[in-house]
Amino acid sequence: MRAVSLAISTFCIALTVSPALANEKKADKPMDPQAMMELWKQAATPGEPHKQFAALAGSWTTQTKEWIEPGKPPMESAGTAETKMVLDGRFLYQEFNGQMMGQPYHGIGMDGYDNITKKYVTAWFDTMGTGIFYMEGTASSDGKTITLRGSHPEPGGGKMSHRAIWKMIDHNTQQFDMYGAHHGHKETKMMEIVYTRKE
């Protein structure tokens, strides 16, 4: 009886593995160069998400709120942001100047939409660190609210996880809310930036 069970089990495993191996061999088969070039062309062509980013190009004033300590009112500061499309309409480039934690602050961001992964991607560099902060996420059906997630290492060890909600309220207003959780603790709102287009 045990031998029959073993035989049946072996047969079932073979049925499961064979299609997987066939798919793997199929994937290894080289693609026609012309077809591959066409796929890359499609992947590199800006689409609707990139057009929505292009609508955000311009000069902005910013109002920032930072929640530094629980139970205390946020610190507030004003700033400016300049945004423009780069690399032939593929990425939104931002230069931000303001204050953060009461100190002068300068940041640079690159936002895009990856046609291959179907995700929004962002990279941020600023004067509060020497690393590059990455996030990725998805948008609402109308593309006007983007939810991004990421994490970064903290001084002294551990990581902080982040969730950002970026709302395109109208042509002249956008809002960026950032939430964070230290070492897996409860998520709290850390920052809110309201962008208003300069006239």
PDB file of C-alpha atoms in Angstrom:
ATOM      1  CA  MET A   1       0.000   0.000   0.000  1.00  0.00           C
ATOM      2  CA  ARG A   2       2.822   2.371   0.883  1.00  0.00           C
ATOM      3  CA  ALA A   3       4.451   1.626  -2.494  1.00  0.00           C
ATOM      4  CA  VAL A   4       1.193   2.468  -4.321  1.00  0.00           C
ATOM      5  CA  SER A   5       0.904   5.750  -2.417  1.00  0.00           C
ATOM      6  CA  LEU A   6       4.507   6.593  -3.277  1.00  0.00           C
ATOM      7  CA  ALA A   7       3.879   5.853  -6.948  1.00  0.00           C
ATOM      8  CA  ILE A   8       0.753   8.037  -7.009  1.00  0.00           C
ATOM      9  CA  SER A   9       2.581  10.853  -5.202  1.00  0.00           C
ATOM     10  CA  THR A  10       5.500  10.653  -7.657  1.00  0.00           C
ATOM     11  CA  PHE A  11       3.096  10.775 -10.603  1.00  0.00           C
ATOM     12  CA  CYS A  12       1.307  13.843  -9.164  1.00  0.00           C
ATOM     13  CA  ILE A  13       4.613  15.643  -8.591  1.00  0.00           C
ATOM     14  CA  ALA A  14       5.673  14.853 -12.161  1.00  0.00           C
ATOM     15  CA  LEU A  15       2.411  16.291 -13.492  1.00  0.00           C
ATOM     16  CA  THR A  16       2.992  19.452 -11.440  1.00  0.00           C
ATOM     17  CA  VAL A  17       6.667  19.912 -12.292  1.00  0.00           C
ATOM     18  CA  SER A  18       6.524  19.104 -16.025  1.00  0.00           C
ATOM     19  CA  PRO A  19       4.479  22.187 -17.041  1.00  0.00           C
ATOM     20  CA  ALA A  20       6.707  24.370 -14.876  1.00  0.00           C
ATOM     21  CA  LEU A  21       9.824  23.031 -16.590  1.00  0.00           C
ATOM     22  CA  ALA A  22       8.184  23.474 -19.973  1.00  0.00           C
ATOM     23  CA  ASN A  23       7.371  27.099 -19.126  1.00  0.00           C
ATOM     24  CA  GLU A  24      10.935  27.665 -17.944  1.00  0.00           C
ATOM     25  CA  LYS A  25      12.328  26.276 -21.203  1.00  0.00           C
ATOM     26  CA  LYS A  26       9.857  28.399 -23.151  1.00  0.00           C
ATOM     27  CA  ALA A  27      11.013  31.491 -21.243  1.00  0.00           C
ATOM     28  CA  ASP A  28      14.652  30.627 -22.034  1.00  0.00           C
ATOM     29  CA  LYS A  29      13.905  30.591 -25.752  1.00  0.00           C
ATOM     30  CA  PRO A  30      15.326  33.795 -27.239  1.00  0.00           C
ATOM     31  CA  MET A  31      12.750  36.323 -28.362  1.00  0.00           C
ATOM     32  CA  ASP A  32      12.757  37.692 -31.856  1.00  0.00           C
ATOM     33  CA  PRO A  33      14.927  40.869 -31.754  1.00  0.00           C
ATOM     34  CA  GLN A  34      12.314  42.916 -33.584  1.00  0.00           C
ATOM     35  CA  ALA A  35       9.594  41.831 -31.125  1.00  0.00           C
ATOM     36  CA  MET A  36      11.897  42.640 -28.210  1.00  0.00           C
ATOM     37  CA  MET A  37      12.620  46.096 -29.616  1.00  0.00           C
ATOM     38  CA  GLU A  38       8.893  46.730 -29.944  1.00  0.00           C
ATOM     39  CA  LEU A  39       8.316  45.751 -26.299  1.00  0.00           C
ATOM     40  CA  TRP A  40      11.087  48.089 -25.152  1.00  0.00           C
ATOM     41  CA  LYS A  41       9.662  50.874 -27.285  1.00  0.00           C
ATOM     42  CA  GLN A  42       6.256  50.448 -25.641  1.00  0.00           C
ATOM     43  CA  ALA A  43       7.831  50.326 -22.166  1.00  0.00           C
ATOM     44  CA  ALA A  44       9.746  53.553 -22.844  1.00  0.00           C
ATOM     45  CA  THR A  45       6.812  55.543 -24.240  1.00  0.00           C
ATOM     46  CA  PRO A  46       5.242  58.048 -21.796  1.00  0.00           C
ATOM     47  CA  GLY A  47       1.517  57.470 -21.217  1.00  0.00           C
ATOM     48  CA  GLU A  48      -1.396  58.946 -19.267  1.00  0.00           C
ATOM     49  CA  PRO A  49       0.354  58.902 -15.848  1.00  0.00           C
ATOM     50  CA  HIS A  50       3.236  60.882 -17.341  1.00  0.00           C
ATOM     51  CA  LYS A  51       0.806  63.419 -18.807  1.00  0.00           C
ATOM     52  CA  GLN A  52      -0.679  63.895 -15.335  1.00  0.00           C
ATOM     53  CA  PHE A  53       2.800  64.538 -13.953  1.00  0.00           C
ATOM     54  CA  ALA A  54       3.423  67.072 -16.736  1.00  0.00           C
ATOM     55  CA  ALA A  55       0.384  69.039 -15.505  1.00  0.00           C
ATOM     56  CA  LEU A  56       2.248  69.542 -12.196  1.00  0.00           C
ATOM     57  CA  ALA A  57       5.231  71.304 -13.769  1.00  0.00           C
ATOM     58  CA  GLY A  58       5.693  74.874 -12.551  1.00  0.00           C
ATOM     59  CA  SER A  59       6.474  77.048  -9.532  1.00  0.00           C
ATOM     60  CA  TRP A  60       4.827  76.386  -6.168  1.00  0.00           C
ATOM     61  CA  THR A  61       4.646  77.838  -2.669  1.00  0.00           C
ATOM     62  CA  THR A  62       4.452  75.267   0.128  1.00  0.00           C
ATOM     63  CA  GLN A  63       3.028  75.139   3.649  1.00  0.00           C
ATOM     64  CA  THR A  64       4.479  72.332   5.754  1.00  0.00           C
ATOM     65  CA  LYS A  65       3.266  70.857   9.036  1.00  0.00           C
ATOM     66  CA  GLU A  66       5.515  68.444  10.969  1.00  0.00           C
ATOM     67  CA  TRP A  67       4.363  66.371  13.916  1.00  0.00           C
ATOM     68  CA  ILE A  68       7.565  65.955  15.931  1.00  0.00           C
ATOM     69  CA  GLU A  69       6.251  64.940  19.372  1.00  0.00           C
ATOM     70  CA  PRO A  70       3.012  63.092  20.177  1.00  0.00           C
ATOM     71  CA  GLY A  71       0.348  65.303  21.722  1.00  0.00           C
ATOM     72  CA  LYS A  72       2.025  68.531  20.665  1.00  0.00           C
ATOM     73  CA  PRO A  73       0.926  70.860  17.843  1.00  0.00           C
ATOM     74  CA  PRO A  74       2.848  70.563  14.575  1.00  0.00           C
ATOM     75  CA  MET A  75       5.716  72.808  13.597  1.00  0.00           C
ATOM     76  CA  GLU A  76       4.731  74.932  10.597  1.00  0.00           C
ATOM     77  CA  SER A  77       6.919  76.470   7.905  1.00  0.00           C
ATOM     78  CA  ALA A  78       6.704  77.943   4.424  1.00  0.00           C
ATOM     79  CA  GLY A  79       8.777  77.009   1.399  1.00  0.00           C
ATOM     80  CA  THR A  80       8.933  76.818  -2.363  1.00  0.00           C
ATOM     81  CA  ALA A  81       9.145  74.087  -4.981  1.00  0.00           C
ATOM     82  CA  GLU A  82      10.099  74.140  -8.656  1.00  0.00           C
ATOM     83  CA  THR A  83       8.995  71.211 -10.789  1.00  0.00           C
ATOM     84  CA  LYS A  84       9.622  70.277 -14.403  1.00  0.00           C
ATOM     85  CA  MET A  85       9.451  67.255 -16.684  1.00  0.00           C
ATOM     86  CA  VAL A  86      12.806  65.746 -17.689  1.00  0.00           C
ATOM     87  CA  LEU A  87      14.057  63.021 -20.028  1.00  0.00           C
ATOM     88  CA  ASP A  88      11.510  63.821 -22.711  1.00  0.00           C
ATOM     89  CA  GLY A  89       8.464  63.727 -20.464  1.00  0.00           C
ATOM     90  CA  ARG A  90       9.299  60.556 -18.544  1.00  0.00           C
ATOM     91  CA  PHE A  91       9.980  61.926 -15.041  1.00  0.00           C
ATOM     92  CA  LEU A  92       8.845  64.836 -12.869  1.00  0.00           C
ATOM     93  CA  TYR A  93      11.843  66.572 -11.286  1.00  0.00           C
ATOM     94  CA  GLN A  94      11.359  68.660  -8.122  1.00  0.00           C
ATOM     95  CA  GLU A  95      13.596  71.030  -6.190  1.00  0.00           C
ATOM     96  CA  PHE A  96      12.214  71.886  -2.751  1.00  0.00           C
ATOM     97  CA  ASN A  97      13.459  74.644  -0.443  1.00  0.00           C
ATOM     98  CA  GLY A  98      12.105  75.246   3.034  1.00  0.00           C
ATOM     99  CA  GLN A  99      12.612  74.153   6.625  1.00  0.00           C
ATOM    100  CA  MET A 100      12.523  70.785   8.306  1.00  0.00           C
ATOM    101  CA  MET A 101      12.696  70.320  12.069  1.00  0.00           C
ATOM    102  CA  GLY A 102      13.475  74.023  12.386  1.00  0.00           C
ATOM    103  CA  GLN A 103      16.517  73.829  10.099  1.00  0.00           C
ATOM    104  CA  PRO A 104      17.079  75.031   6.516  1.00  0.00           C
ATOM    105  CA  TYR A 105      16.165  72.186   4.192  1.00  0.00           C
ATOM    106  CA  HIS A 106      16.776  71.447   0.515  1.00  0.00           C
ATOM    107  CA  GLY A 107      15.475  68.363  -1.279  1.00  0.00           C
ATOM    108  CA  ILE A 108      15.419  66.936  -4.790  1.00  0.00           C
ATOM    109  CA  GLY A 109      12.862  64.410  -5.996  1.00  0.00           C
ATOM    110  CA  MET A 110      12.287  62.325  -9.119  1.00  0.00           C
ATOM    111  CA  ASP A 111       8.805  60.893  -9.684  1.00  0.00           C
ATOM    112  CA  GLY A 112       7.752  58.555 -12.441  1.00  0.00           C
ATOM    113  CA  TYR A 113       5.490  55.763 -13.572  1.00  0.00           C
ATOM    114  CA  ASP A 114       7.119  52.471 -14.540  1.00  0.00           C
ATOM    115  CA  ASN A 115       5.312  51.047 -17.575  1.00  0.00           C
ATOM    116  CA  ILE A 116       6.769  47.591 -16.914  1.00  0.00           C
ATOM    117  CA  THR A 117       5.841  47.167 -13.239  1.00  0.00           C
ATOM    118  CA  LYS A 118       2.699  49.352 -13.563  1.00  0.00           C
ATOM    119  CA  LYS A 119       3.736  51.225 -10.421  1.00  0.00           C
ATOM    120  CA  TYR A 120       4.469  54.815  -9.504  1.00  0.00           C
ATOM    121  CA  VAL A 121       8.058  55.255  -8.343  1.00  0.00           C
ATOM    122  CA  THR A 122       9.831  58.036  -6.480  1.00  0.00           C
ATOM    123  CA  ALA A 123      13.382  58.742  -5.359  1.00  0.00           C
ATOM    124  CA  TRP A 124      14.191  61.525  -2.892  1.00  0.00           C
ATOM    125  CA  PHE A 125      17.529  63.091  -1.877  1.00  0.00           C
ATOM    126  CA  ASP A 126      17.885  65.853   0.716  1.00  0.00           C
ATOM    127  CA  THR A 127      20.141  67.715   3.129  1.00  0.00           C
ATOM    128  CA  MET A 128      18.971  65.641   6.121  1.00  0.00           C
ATOM    129  CA  GLY A 129      20.869  62.557   5.005  1.00  0.00           C
ATOM    130  CA  THR A 130      23.280  60.955   2.568  1.00  0.00           C
ATOM    131  CA  GLY A 131      21.057  58.148   1.347  1.00  0.00           C
ATOM    132  CA  ILE A 132      18.424  57.909  -1.374  1.00  0.00           C
ATOM    133  CA  PHE A 133      14.861  57.310  -0.222  1.00  0.00           C
ATOM    134  CA  TYR A 134      12.724  55.147  -2.519  1.00  0.00           C
ATOM    135  CA  MET A 135       8.981  54.552  -2.554  1.00  0.00           C
ATOM    136  CA  GLU A 136       6.598  52.893  -4.968  1.00  0.00           C
ATOM    137  CA  GLY A 137       2.861  52.470  -5.184  1.00  0.00           C
ATOM    138  CA  THR A 138      -0.378  52.738  -7.096  1.00  0.00           C
ATOM    139  CA  ALA A 139      -3.005  55.359  -7.916  1.00  0.00           C
ATOM    140  CA  SER A 140      -6.750  55.707  -7.635  1.00  0.00           C
ATOM    141  CA  SER A 141      -8.769  54.985 -10.780  1.00  0.00           C
ATOM    142  CA  ASP A 142      -8.696  58.662 -11.815  1.00  0.00           C
ATOM    143  CA  GLY A 143      -4.954  58.909 -11.129  1.00  0.00           C
ATOM    144  CA  LYS A 144      -5.404  61.873  -8.795  1.00  0.00           C
ATOM    145  CA  THR A 145      -4.456  60.119  -5.539  1.00  0.00           C
ATOM    146  CA  ILE A 146      -1.196  58.166  -5.412  1.00  0.00           C
ATOM    147  CA  THR A 147      -0.377  55.952  -2.420  1.00  0.00           C
ATOM    148  CA  LEU A 148       3.325  55.175  -1.989  1.00  0.00           C
ATOM    149  CA  ARG A 149       5.184  52.927   0.432  1.00  0.00           C
ATOM    150  CA  GLY A 150       8.816  52.616   1.415  1.00  0.00           C
ATOM    151  CA  SER A 151      11.250  52.340   4.301  1.00  0.00           C
ATOM    152  CA  HIS A 152      14.655  53.578   5.325  1.00  0.00           C
ATOM    153  CA  PRO A 153      17.282  52.614   7.920  1.00  0.00           C
ATOM    154  CA  GLU A 154      17.417  54.761  11.046  1.00  0.00           C
ATOM    155  CA  PRO A 155      20.510  55.985  12.914  1.00  0.00           C
ATOM    156  CA  GLY A 156      21.157  53.568  15.757  1.00  0.00           C
ATOM    157  CA  GLY A 157      19.602  50.613  13.942  1.00  0.00           C
ATOM    158  CA  GLY A 158      16.237  49.428  12.750  1.00  0.00           C
ATOM    159  CA  LYS A 159      14.023  50.753  10.000  1.00  0.00           C
ATOM    160  CA  MET A 160      11.184  53.198   9.670  1.00  0.00           C
ATOM    161  CA  SER A 161       8.387  52.268   7.291  1.00  0.00           C
ATOM    162  CA  HIS A 162       6.540  54.998   5.414  1.00  0.00           C
ATOM    163  CA  ARG A 163       3.204  55.488   3.695  1.00  0.00           C
ATOM    164  CA  ALA A 164       2.590  58.610   1.637  1.00  0.00           C
ATOM    165  CA  ILE A 165      -0.642  59.888   0.118  1.00  0.00           C
ATOM    166  CA  TRP A 166      -0.190  62.365  -2.722  1.00  0.00           C
ATOM    167  CA  LYS A 167      -3.368  64.131  -3.819  1.00  0.00           C
ATOM    168  CA  MET A 168      -3.732  66.250  -6.957  1.00  0.00           C
ATOM    169  CA  ILE A 169      -6.637  68.350  -5.677  1.00  0.00           C
ATOM    170  CA  ASP A 170      -6.879  70.606  -8.726  1.00  0.00           C
ATOM    171  CA  HIS A 171      -4.596  72.263 -11.284  1.00  0.00           C
ATOM    172  CA  ASN A 172      -3.303  74.715  -8.677  1.00  0.00           C
ATOM    173  CA  THR A 173      -3.296  72.635  -5.492  1.00  0.00           C
ATOM    174  CA  GLN A 174      -1.706  69.384  -4.374  1.00  0.00           C
ATOM    175  CA  GLN A 175      -1.170  67.819  -0.962  1.00  0.00           C
ATOM    176  CA  PHE A 176       1.449  65.336   0.236  1.00  0.00           C
ATOM    177  CA  ASP A 177       0.824  63.516   3.553  1.00  0.00           C
ATOM    178  CA  MET A 178       3.477  61.268   5.089  1.00  0.00           C
ATOM    179  CA  TYR A 179       2.884  58.614   7.770  1.00  0.00           C
ATOM    180  CA  GLY A 180       5.565  56.600   9.518  1.00  0.00           C
ATOM    181  CA  ALA A 181       6.121  53.740  11.951  1.00  0.00           C
ATOM    182  CA  HIS A 182       9.351  53.265  13.920  1.00  0.00           C
ATOM    183  CA  HIS A 183      10.496  49.654  14.304  1.00  0.00           C
ATOM    184  CA  GLY A 184       7.050  48.254  13.488  1.00  0.00           C
ATOM    185  CA  HIS A 185       5.203  50.378  16.048  1.00  0.00           C
ATOM    186  CA  LYS A 186       1.874  52.101  15.387  1.00  0.00           C
ATOM    187  CA  GLU A 187       1.786  54.349  12.332  1.00  0.00           C
ATOM    188  CA  THR A 188       1.437  58.094  12.976  1.00  0.00           C
ATOM    189  CA  LYS A 189       1.125  61.135  10.735  1.00  0.00           C
ATOM    190  CA  MET A 190       4.507  62.828  10.448  1.00  0.00           C
ATOM    191  CA  MET A 191       4.143  65.516   7.828  1.00  0.00           C
ATOM    192  CA  GLU A 192       1.745  67.379   5.569  1.00  0.00           C
ATOM    193  CA  ILE A 193       2.788  69.636   2.686  1.00  0.00           C
ATOM    194  CA  VAL A 194       0.247  71.697   0.752  1.00  0.00           C
ATOM    195  CA  TYR A 195       1.492  72.974  -2.602  1.00  0.00           C
ATOM    196  CA  THR A 196      -0.153  76.057  -4.138  1.00  0.00           C
ATOM    197  CA  ARG A 197       0.792  77.075  -7.663  1.00  0.00           C
ATOM    198  CA  LYS A 198       2.342  80.539  -7.982  1.00  0.00           C
ATOM    199  CA  GLU A 199       0.370  82.897 -10.217  1.00  0.00           C
TER     200      GLU A 199
END
